[in-house]
PDB file of C-alpha atoms in Angstrom:
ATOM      1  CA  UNK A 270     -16.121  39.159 -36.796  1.00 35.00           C
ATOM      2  CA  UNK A 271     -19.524  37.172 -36.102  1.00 40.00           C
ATOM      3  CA  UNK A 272     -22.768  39.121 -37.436  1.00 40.00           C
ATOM      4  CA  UNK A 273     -25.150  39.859 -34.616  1.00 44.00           C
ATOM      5  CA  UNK A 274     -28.227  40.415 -37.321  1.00 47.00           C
ATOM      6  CA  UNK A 275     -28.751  40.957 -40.554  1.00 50.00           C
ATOM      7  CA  UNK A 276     -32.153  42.955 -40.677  1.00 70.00           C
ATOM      8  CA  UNK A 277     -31.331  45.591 -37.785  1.00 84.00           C
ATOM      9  CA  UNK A 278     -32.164  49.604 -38.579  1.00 91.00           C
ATOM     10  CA  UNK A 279     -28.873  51.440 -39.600  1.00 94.00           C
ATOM     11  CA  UNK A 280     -27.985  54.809 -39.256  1.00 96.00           C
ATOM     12  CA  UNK A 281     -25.334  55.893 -41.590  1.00 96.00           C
ATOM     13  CA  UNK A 282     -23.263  59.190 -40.221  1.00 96.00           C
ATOM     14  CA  UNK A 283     -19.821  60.870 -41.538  1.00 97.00           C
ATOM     15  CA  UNK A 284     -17.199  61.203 -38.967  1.00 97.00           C
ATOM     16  CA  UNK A 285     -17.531  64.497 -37.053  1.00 97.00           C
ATOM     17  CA  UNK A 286     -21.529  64.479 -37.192  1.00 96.00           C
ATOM     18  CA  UNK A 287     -23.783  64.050 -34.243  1.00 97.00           C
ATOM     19  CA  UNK A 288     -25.545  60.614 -34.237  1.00 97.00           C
ATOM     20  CA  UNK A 289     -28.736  60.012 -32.547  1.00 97.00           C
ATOM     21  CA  UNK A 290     -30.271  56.429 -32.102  1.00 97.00           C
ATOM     22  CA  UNK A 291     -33.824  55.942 -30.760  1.00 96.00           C
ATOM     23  CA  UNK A 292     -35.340  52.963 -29.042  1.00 95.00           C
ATOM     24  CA  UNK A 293     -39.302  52.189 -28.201  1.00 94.00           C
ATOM     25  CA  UNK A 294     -39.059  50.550 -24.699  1.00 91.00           C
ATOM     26  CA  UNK A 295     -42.229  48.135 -23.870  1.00 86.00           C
ATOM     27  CA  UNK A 296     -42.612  48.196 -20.298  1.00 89.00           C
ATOM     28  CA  UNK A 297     -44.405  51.417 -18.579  1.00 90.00           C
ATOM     29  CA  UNK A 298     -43.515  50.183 -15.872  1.00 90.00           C
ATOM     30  CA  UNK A 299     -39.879  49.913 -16.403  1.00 92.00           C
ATOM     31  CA  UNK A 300     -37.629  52.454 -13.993  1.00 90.00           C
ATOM     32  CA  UNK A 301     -33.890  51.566 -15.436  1.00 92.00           C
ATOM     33  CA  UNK A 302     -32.974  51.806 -18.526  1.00 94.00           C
ATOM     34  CA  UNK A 303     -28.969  50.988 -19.963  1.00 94.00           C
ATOM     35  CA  UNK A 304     -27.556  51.671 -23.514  1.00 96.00           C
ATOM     36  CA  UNK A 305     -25.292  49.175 -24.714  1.00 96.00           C
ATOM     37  CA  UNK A 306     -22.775  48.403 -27.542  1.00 96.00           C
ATOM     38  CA  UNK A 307     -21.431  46.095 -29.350  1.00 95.00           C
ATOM     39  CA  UNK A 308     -18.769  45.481 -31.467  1.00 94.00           C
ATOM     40  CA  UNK A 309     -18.290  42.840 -33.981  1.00 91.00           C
ATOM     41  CA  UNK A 310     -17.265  39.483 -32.376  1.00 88.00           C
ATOM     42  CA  UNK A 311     -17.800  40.919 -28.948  1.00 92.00           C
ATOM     43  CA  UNK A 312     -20.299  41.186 -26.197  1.00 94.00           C
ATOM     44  CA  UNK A 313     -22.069  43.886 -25.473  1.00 95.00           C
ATOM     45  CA  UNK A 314     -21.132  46.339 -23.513  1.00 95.00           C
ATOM     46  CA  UNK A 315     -22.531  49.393 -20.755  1.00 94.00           C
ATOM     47  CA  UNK A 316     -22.451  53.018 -22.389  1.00 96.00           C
ATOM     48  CA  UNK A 317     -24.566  54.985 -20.331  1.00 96.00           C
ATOM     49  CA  UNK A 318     -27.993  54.322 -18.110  1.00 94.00           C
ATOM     50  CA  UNK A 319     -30.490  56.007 -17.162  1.00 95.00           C
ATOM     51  CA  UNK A 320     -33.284  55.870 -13.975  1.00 93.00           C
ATOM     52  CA  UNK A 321     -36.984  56.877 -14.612  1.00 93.00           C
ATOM     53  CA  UNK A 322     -36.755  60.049 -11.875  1.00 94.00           C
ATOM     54  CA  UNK A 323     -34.221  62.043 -14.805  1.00 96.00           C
ATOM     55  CA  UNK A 324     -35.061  62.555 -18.409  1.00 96.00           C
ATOM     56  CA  UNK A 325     -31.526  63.590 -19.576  1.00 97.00           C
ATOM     57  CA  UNK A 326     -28.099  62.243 -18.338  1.00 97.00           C
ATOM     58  CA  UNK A 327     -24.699  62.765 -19.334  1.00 97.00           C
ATOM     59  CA  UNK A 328     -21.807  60.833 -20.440  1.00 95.00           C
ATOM     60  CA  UNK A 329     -18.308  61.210 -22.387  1.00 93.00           C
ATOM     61  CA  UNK A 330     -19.579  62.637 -25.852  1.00 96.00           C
ATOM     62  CA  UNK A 331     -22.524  60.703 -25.033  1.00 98.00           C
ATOM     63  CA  UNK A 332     -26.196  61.879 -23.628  1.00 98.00           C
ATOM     64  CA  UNK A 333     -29.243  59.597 -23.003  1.00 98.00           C
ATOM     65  CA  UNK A 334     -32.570  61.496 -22.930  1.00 97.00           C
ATOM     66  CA  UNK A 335     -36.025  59.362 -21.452  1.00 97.00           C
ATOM     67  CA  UNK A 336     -39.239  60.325 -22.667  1.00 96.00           C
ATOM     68  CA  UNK A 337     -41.564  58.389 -20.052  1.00 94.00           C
ATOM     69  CA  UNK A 338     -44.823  59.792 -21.838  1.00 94.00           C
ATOM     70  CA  UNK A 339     -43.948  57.899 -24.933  1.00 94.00           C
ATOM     71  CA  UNK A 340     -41.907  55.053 -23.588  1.00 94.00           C
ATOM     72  CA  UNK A 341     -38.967  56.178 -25.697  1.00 95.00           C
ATOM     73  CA  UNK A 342     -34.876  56.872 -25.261  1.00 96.00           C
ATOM     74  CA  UNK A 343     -32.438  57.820 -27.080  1.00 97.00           C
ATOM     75  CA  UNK A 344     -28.507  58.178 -27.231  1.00 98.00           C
ATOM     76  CA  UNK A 345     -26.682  61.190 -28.916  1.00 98.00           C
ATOM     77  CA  UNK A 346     -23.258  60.357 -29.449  1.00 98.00           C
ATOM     78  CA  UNK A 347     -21.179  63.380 -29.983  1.00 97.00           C
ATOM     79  CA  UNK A 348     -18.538  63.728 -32.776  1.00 97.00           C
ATOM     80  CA  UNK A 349     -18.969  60.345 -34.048  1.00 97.00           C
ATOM     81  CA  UNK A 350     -15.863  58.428 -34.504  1.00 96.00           C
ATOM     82  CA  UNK A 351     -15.122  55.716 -36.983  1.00 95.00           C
ATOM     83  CA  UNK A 352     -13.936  53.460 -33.656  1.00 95.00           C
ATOM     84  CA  UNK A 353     -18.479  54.354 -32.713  1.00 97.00           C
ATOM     85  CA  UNK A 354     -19.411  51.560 -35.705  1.00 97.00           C
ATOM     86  CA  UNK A 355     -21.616  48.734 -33.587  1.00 96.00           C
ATOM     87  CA  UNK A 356     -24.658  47.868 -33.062  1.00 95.00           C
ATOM     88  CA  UNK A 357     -26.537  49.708 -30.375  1.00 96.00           C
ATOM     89  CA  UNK A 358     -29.453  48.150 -27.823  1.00 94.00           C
ATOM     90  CA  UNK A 359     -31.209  49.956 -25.698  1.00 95.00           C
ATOM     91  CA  UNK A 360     -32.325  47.793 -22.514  1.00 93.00           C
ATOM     92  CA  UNK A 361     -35.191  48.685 -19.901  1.00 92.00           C
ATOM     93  CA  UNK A 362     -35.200  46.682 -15.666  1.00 89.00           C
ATOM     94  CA  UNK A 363     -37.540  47.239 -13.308  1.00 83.00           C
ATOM     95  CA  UNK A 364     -35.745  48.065 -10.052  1.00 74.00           C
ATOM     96  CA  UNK A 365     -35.623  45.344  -7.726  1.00 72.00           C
ATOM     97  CA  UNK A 366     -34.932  43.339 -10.538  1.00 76.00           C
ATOM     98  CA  UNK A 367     -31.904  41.958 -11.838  1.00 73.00           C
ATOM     99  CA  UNK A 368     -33.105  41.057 -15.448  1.00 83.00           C
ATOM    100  CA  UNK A 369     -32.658  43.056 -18.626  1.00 87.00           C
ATOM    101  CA  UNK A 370     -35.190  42.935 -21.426  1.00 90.00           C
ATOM    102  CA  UNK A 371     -33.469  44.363 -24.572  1.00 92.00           C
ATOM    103  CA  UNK A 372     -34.470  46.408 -27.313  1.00 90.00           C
ATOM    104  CA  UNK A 373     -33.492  44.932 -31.708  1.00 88.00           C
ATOM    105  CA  UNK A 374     -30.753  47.101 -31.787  1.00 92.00           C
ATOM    106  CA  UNK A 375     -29.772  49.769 -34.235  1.00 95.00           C
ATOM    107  CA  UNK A 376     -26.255  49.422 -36.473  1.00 95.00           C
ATOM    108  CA  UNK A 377     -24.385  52.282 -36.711  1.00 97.00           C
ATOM    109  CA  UNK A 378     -21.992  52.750 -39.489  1.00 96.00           C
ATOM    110  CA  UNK A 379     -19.185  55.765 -38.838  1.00 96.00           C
ATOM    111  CA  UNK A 380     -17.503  56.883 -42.477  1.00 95.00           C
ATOM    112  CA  UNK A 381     -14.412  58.164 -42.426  1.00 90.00           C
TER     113      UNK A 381
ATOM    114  CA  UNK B 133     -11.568  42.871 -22.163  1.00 85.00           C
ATOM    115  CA  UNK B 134     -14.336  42.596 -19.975  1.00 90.00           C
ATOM    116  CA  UNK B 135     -12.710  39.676 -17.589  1.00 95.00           C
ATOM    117  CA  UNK B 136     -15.431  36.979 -18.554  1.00 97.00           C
ATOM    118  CA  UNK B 137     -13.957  34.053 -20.259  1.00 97.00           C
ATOM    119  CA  UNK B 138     -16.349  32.190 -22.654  1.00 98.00           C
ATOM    120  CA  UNK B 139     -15.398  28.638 -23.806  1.00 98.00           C
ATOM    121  CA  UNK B 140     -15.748  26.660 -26.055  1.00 97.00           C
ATOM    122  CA  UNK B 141     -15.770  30.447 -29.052  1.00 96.00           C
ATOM    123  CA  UNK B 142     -17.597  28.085 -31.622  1.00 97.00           C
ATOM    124  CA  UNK B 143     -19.323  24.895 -31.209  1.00 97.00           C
ATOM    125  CA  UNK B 144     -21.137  23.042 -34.390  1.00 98.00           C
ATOM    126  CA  UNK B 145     -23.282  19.827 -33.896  1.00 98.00           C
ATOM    127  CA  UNK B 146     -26.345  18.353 -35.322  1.00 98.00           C
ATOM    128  CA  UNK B 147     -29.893  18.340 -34.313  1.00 98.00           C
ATOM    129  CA  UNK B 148     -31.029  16.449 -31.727  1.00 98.00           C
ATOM    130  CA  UNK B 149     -27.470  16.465 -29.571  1.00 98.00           C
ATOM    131  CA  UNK B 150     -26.439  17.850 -26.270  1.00 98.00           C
ATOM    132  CA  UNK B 151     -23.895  20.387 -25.732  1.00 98.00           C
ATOM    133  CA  UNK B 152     -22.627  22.430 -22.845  1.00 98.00           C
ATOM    134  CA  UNK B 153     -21.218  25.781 -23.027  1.00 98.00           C
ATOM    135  CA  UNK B 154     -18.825  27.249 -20.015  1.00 98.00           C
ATOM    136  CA  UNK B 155     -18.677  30.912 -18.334  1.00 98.00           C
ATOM    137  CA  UNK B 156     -15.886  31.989 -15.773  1.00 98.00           C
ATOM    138  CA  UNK B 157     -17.386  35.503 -14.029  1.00 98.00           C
ATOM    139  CA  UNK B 158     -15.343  38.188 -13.569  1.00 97.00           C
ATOM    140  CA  UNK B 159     -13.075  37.613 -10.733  1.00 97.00           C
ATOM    141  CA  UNK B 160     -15.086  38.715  -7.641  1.00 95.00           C
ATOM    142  CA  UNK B 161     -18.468  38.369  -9.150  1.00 97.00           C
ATOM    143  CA  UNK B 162     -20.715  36.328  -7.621  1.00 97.00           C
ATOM    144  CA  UNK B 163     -23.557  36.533  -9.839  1.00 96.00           C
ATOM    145  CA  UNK B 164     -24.069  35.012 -13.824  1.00 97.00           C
ATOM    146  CA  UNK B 165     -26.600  35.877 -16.331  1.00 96.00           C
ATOM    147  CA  UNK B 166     -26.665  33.792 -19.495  1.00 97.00           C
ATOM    148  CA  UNK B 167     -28.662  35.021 -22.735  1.00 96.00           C
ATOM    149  CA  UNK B 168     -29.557  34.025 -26.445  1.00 96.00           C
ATOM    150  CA  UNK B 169     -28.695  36.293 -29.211  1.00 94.00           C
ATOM    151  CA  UNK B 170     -30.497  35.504 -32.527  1.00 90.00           C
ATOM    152  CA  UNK B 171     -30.849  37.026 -35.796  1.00 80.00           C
ATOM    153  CA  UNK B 172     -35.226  36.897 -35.515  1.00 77.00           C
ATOM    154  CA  UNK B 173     -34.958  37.468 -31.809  1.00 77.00           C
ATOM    155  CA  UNK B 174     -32.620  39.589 -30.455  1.00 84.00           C
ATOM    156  CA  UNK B 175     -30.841  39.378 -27.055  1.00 90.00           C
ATOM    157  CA  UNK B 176     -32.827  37.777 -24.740  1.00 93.00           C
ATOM    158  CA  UNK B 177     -32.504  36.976 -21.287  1.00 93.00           C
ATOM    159  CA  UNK B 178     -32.377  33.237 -20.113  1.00 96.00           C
ATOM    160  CA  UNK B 179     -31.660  32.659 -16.803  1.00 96.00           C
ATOM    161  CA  UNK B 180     -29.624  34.046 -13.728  1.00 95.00           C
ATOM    162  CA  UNK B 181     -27.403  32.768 -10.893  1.00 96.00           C
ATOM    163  CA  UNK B 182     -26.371  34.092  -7.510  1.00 96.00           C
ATOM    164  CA  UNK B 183     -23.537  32.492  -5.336  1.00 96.00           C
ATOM    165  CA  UNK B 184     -24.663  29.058  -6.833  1.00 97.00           C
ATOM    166  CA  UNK B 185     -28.151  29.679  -6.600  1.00 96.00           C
ATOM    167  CA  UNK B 186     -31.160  30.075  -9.299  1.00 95.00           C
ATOM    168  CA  UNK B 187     -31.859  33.537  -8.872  1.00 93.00           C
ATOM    169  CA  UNK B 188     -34.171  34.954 -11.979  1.00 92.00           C
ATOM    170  CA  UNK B 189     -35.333  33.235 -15.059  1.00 92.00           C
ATOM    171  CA  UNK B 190     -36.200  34.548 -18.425  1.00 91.00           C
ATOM    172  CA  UNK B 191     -37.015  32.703 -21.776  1.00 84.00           C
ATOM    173  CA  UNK B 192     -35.660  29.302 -21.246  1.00 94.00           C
ATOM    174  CA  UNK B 193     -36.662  26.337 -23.127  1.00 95.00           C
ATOM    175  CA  UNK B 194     -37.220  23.566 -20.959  1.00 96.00           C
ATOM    176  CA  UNK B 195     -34.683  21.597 -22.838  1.00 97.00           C
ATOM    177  CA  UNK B 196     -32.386  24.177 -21.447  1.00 98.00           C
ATOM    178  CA  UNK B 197     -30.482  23.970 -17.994  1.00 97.00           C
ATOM    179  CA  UNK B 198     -28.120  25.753 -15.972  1.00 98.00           C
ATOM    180  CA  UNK B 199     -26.079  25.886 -12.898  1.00 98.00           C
ATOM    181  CA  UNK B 200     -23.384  27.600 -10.745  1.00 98.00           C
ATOM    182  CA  UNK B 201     -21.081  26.027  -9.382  1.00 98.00           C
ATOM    183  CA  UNK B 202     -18.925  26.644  -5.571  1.00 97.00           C
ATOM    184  CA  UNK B 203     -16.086  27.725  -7.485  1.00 97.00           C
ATOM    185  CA  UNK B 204     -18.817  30.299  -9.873  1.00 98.00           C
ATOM    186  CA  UNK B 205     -18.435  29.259 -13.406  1.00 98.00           C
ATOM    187  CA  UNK B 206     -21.157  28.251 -14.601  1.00 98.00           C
ATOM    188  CA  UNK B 207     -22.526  25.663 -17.605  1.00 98.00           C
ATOM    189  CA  UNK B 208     -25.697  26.199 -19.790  1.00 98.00           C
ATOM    190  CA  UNK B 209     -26.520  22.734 -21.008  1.00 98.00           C
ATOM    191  CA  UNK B 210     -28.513  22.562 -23.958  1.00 98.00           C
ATOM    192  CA  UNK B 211     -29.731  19.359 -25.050  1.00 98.00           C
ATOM    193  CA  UNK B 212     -32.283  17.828 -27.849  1.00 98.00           C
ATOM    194  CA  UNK B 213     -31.120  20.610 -29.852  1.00 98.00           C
ATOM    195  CA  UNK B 214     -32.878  21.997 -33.094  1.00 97.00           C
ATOM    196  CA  UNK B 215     -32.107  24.081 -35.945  1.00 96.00           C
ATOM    197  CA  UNK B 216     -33.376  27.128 -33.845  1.00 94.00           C
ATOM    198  CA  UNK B 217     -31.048  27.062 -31.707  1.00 96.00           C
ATOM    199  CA  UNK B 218     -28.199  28.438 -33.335  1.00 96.00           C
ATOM    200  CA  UNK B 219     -27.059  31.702 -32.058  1.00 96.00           C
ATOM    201  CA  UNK B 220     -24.869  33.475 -29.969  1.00 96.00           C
ATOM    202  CA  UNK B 221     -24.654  32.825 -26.288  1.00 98.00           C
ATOM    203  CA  UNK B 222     -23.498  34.925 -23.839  1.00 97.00           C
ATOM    204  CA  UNK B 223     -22.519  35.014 -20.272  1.00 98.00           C
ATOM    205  CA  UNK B 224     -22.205  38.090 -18.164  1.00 96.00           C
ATOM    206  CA  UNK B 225     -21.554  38.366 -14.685  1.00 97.00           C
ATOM    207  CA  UNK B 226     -21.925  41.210 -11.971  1.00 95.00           C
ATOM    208  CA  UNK B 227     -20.968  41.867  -8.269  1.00 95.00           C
ATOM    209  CA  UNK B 228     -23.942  41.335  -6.543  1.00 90.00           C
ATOM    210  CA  UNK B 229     -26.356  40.514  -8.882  1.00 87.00           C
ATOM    211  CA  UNK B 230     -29.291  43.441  -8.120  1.00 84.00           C
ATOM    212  CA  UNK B 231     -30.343  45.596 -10.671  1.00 79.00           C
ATOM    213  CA  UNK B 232     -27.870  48.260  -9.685  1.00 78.00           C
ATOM    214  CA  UNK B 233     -24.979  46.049 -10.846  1.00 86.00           C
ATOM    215  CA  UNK B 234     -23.608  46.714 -13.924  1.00 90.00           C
ATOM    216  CA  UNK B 235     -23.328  43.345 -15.983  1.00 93.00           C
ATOM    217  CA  UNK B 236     -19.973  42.372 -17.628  1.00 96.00           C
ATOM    218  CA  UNK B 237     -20.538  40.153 -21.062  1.00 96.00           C
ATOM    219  CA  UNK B 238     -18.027  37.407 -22.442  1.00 97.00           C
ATOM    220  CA  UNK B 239     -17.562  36.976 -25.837  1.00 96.00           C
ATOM    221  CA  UNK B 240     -19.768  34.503 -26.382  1.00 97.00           C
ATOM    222  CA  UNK B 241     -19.934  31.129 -27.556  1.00 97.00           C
ATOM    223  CA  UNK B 242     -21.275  30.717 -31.626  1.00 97.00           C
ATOM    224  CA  UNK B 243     -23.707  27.519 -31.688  1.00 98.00           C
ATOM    225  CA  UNK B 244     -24.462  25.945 -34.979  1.00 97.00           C
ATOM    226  CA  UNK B 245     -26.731  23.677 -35.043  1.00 97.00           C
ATOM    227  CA  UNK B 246     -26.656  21.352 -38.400  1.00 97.00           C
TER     228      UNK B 246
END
């Protein structure tokens, strides 16, 4: 499948463990924020997202937490399965607005 | 599958000629986003159509162009191309087109520019 970077942070896990990627956002004015993955030789694709009035939300094995003090996010993915592997970009909107700015990425590699 | 249809999957050329790369939106969706993915750059936003009109735009070079057409594909026309412009480029599309929408990427087209 097509590489979508060579120098992007990995986090190595086993299958079974808890992962948790983080991601710096820029804006402090941003209110949205969407986590996204993707797979080799795909696009990416919606996870999970967030809006600046919550600092935790919920998903299938998957929770997004918002820091707002220190512009940061993160994405817990429960019970990490092999099938997880991807790359992993965090992306922040202002509402009102339809554009995205995204975050480097992080890889995540899932061991069997 | 997330019902976006990118075409042509690949494209190689050499610098300095023009290519244009073709998105189909979901089936319903009357808005298109194109971006750049690159390995020193990351995904970046480039420009963004709304029921054939220019709606938002991000990073584009000026040798870059765009458009939507009545029937909703769309073409990103790149032209004078350079070295730097190989990448990844991908199309999403989404309902409505606000920031509520949730955007739907294609597969993407692979330029290499030679």
């Amino acid at each position: 499948g097509e590489s979508v970077g060579l120098h992007l942070p990995t986090l190595s896990v086993q299958e079974g463990d808890n992962s948790i990627i983080n991601c710096a956002y820029s804006n402090s004015a941003s209110d949205y924020f969407i986590w996204y993955k993707q797979e080799s030789g795909k696009g990416p694709q919606f996870i999970i997202d967030i809006r600046s009035n919550m600092d935790k939300r919920q998903g299938q094995r998957v929770t997004v937490l918002l820091n707002k003090t220190v512009k940061h996010l993160s994405l817990q993915i429960a019970a990490t399965q092999p099938g997880d592997s991807a790359v992993y970009f965090c992306a922040e909107s202002l509402s009102g607005y339809s554009t995205l700015t995204f975050g480097k990425g992080t890889m995540l590699l899932v061991s069997p | 599958d997330s019902g976006v249809t990118q075409t042509p999957k690949h494209l190689i050329t050499a610098t300095g000629q023009r290519v244009t790369l073709r998105c189909s939106p979901r089936s319903g969706d009357l808005s298109v986003y194109w971006y750049q993915q690159s390995l020193d750059q990351g995904l970046q936003f480039l420009i963004q159509y709304y029921n054939g009109e220019e709606r938002a735009k991000g990073n584009i070079l000026e040798r870059f162009s765009a458009q939507q057409f009545p029937d909703l594909h769309s073409e990103l026309n790149l032209s004078s191309l350079e070295l730097g412009d190989s990448a990844l480029y991908f199309c999403a599309s989404s309902p409505q087109g606000t920031w509520r929408d949730e955007q739907y990427f294609g597969p993407g087209t692979r330029l290499t520019v030679t």
